[in-house]
Amino acid sequence: MTNTPTDRAQAPTRRGALAGLAAGAGAVVLSAASTASANSSPASVTGRGADASAPTPGPDASPTPGAMQLFTDPGLNFNALLALGGAGFGSSEVGEVLTAVNAINAAGANEQTYTAEFRRWGERLTATASRHRQTRRARSLRGAQYFGQALFFVLGSDTPGDEKKLYLAGRRAWDTFARLCTPAAITDHVPYRGGVSIPVWFFRPDDSDKPRPTVILTNGSDGPNVDMWTYGVSAALARGWNALVYDGPGQGQLLFIDQQVFSPRWEQVVSPLVDWLERRKDVDARRIALTGLSMGGNLAPRAAAFEHRIAALAALPGCLSPWLGFPEELRAIVTPDKEETNRIWNEEVAPQLTPSEQFVIKKRIEPFSIPAMLAARQGQLFTDFWTPAQRIMALDITGVVRRIECPTLVLDYEDETFYPGQPRAFFELLRTRKEFRLMRAATGAQLHCSPMAPQQHCEVVFDWLEDTLGRSNRRESVAAGS
């Protein structure tokens, strides 16, 4: 792909502006989909295993090399892999996900059919309350997953205005699940700023007041709360740890309801959470850890650089600059001049985007621009690209990583296409006790956040946390969330 030089800026060449833009939680690239869609068809739901010694795929290979290919579209495929991976923690059912995949492929896989099918699954599981507590709890967790799957793609569907409604449906399922855990999750709203509060869900292995190590789980830019169960809560409970889940600005309730965009000062989000935890008798305030998944691997380190009550940090992966996760061709249109940048965007780039490309950019920009989110809900593309671009660039933490004092784990992933190279660069900047781990394709743990191997992912993270902060004295044989 090449750019056409202009007198103003190195403006992208039409559809090339979004080639390489990540569609699903920042894990896979649109450009890979074009050749794969033209030359291959979706694998059967049994998938194809890739031999670790196989040669590197050529240009016509799967957009998710070495991974099960359920859809030729890389964004759909990555999200389906996330749903499938959650089965190990009860946040999905293999048969339900693969049945949905078959139905979507039969209908013609796209954002519309994906949204509609997973929405049906969410509604099917939550429409009727079972009189059996454990069944209702399990179905609520899976329902939250499927509503989350539908929510991710709804802006590319025929009903983009249903975004808030889908969020609330998934939120009700998540809240029901949390309430039916034993013991029930404690919910609260922690004051943030400007009259806005942060919703929190505090999970405990039991209801004693025994002080325990606690992990604060930070989500990324588009993950539902249910992802935090898969990537931390269940594993924490199994080891006798407490776990805190929250929605910060740009996430969940604070985005879809309160209309708060991401903040570059994430310590202002985490510090009130630490205050809240320190007031609890069942929290060992000397052993509070912080993790950041996906773009949370940028947010959590920023917080730890300034909030020194954090005893251990895990960046999953380490991310210095979310802006670098956007393709160079798109970043090149941003100039110091707001008016000129938006002229290039509106006249030279936006008119050439396909509907699927429009969906990708709408989804990527909405946590940084409420006008863009509201326009997308009306089926329209935003016109101000300059303002959200400035907000994304402001998240660069290169200059503050050296301030992190607590022990830090940095994960990277083979075939990491959203933040390639950033985890290692992040690791090299650290001036504290640190460890770097690469999640490998040989064990099925490749791709951004190891969507096919969240159990391996949690084993690595929580083994390190135990080695760093010590084990809880709760016996590990107790089942998580029982």
Short mmCIF file of C-alpha atoms in Angstrom, two decimals, residues 10 14 115 136 169 195-196 267 300-301 337 364 379 425:
data_model
loop_
_atom_site.label_atom_id
_atom_site.label_comp_id
_atom_site.label_asym_id
_atom_site.label_seq_id
_atom_site.Cartn_x
_atom_site.Cartn_y
_atom_site.Cartn_z
CA GLN A 10 0.62 12.79 3.50
CA ARG A 14 -8.91 6.42 -0.17
CA THR A 115 -25.06 -8.71 16.12
CA ARG A 136 -29.75 -18.69 36.53
CA ALA A 169 -29.16 -5.81 28.56
CA GLY A 195 -20.49 14.39 40.06
CA VAL A 196 -19.60 11.19 38.19
CA GLU A 267 -4.26 7.65 38.43
CA ALA A 300 -2.86 0.68 34.51
CA PRO A 301 0.85 1.56 34.13
CA ASP A 337 -4.33 22.60 12.20
CA ARG A 364 -12.38 2.80 17.60
CA GLY A 379 -25.85 5.71 11.41
CA ALA A 425 9.91 -1.18 24.40
#
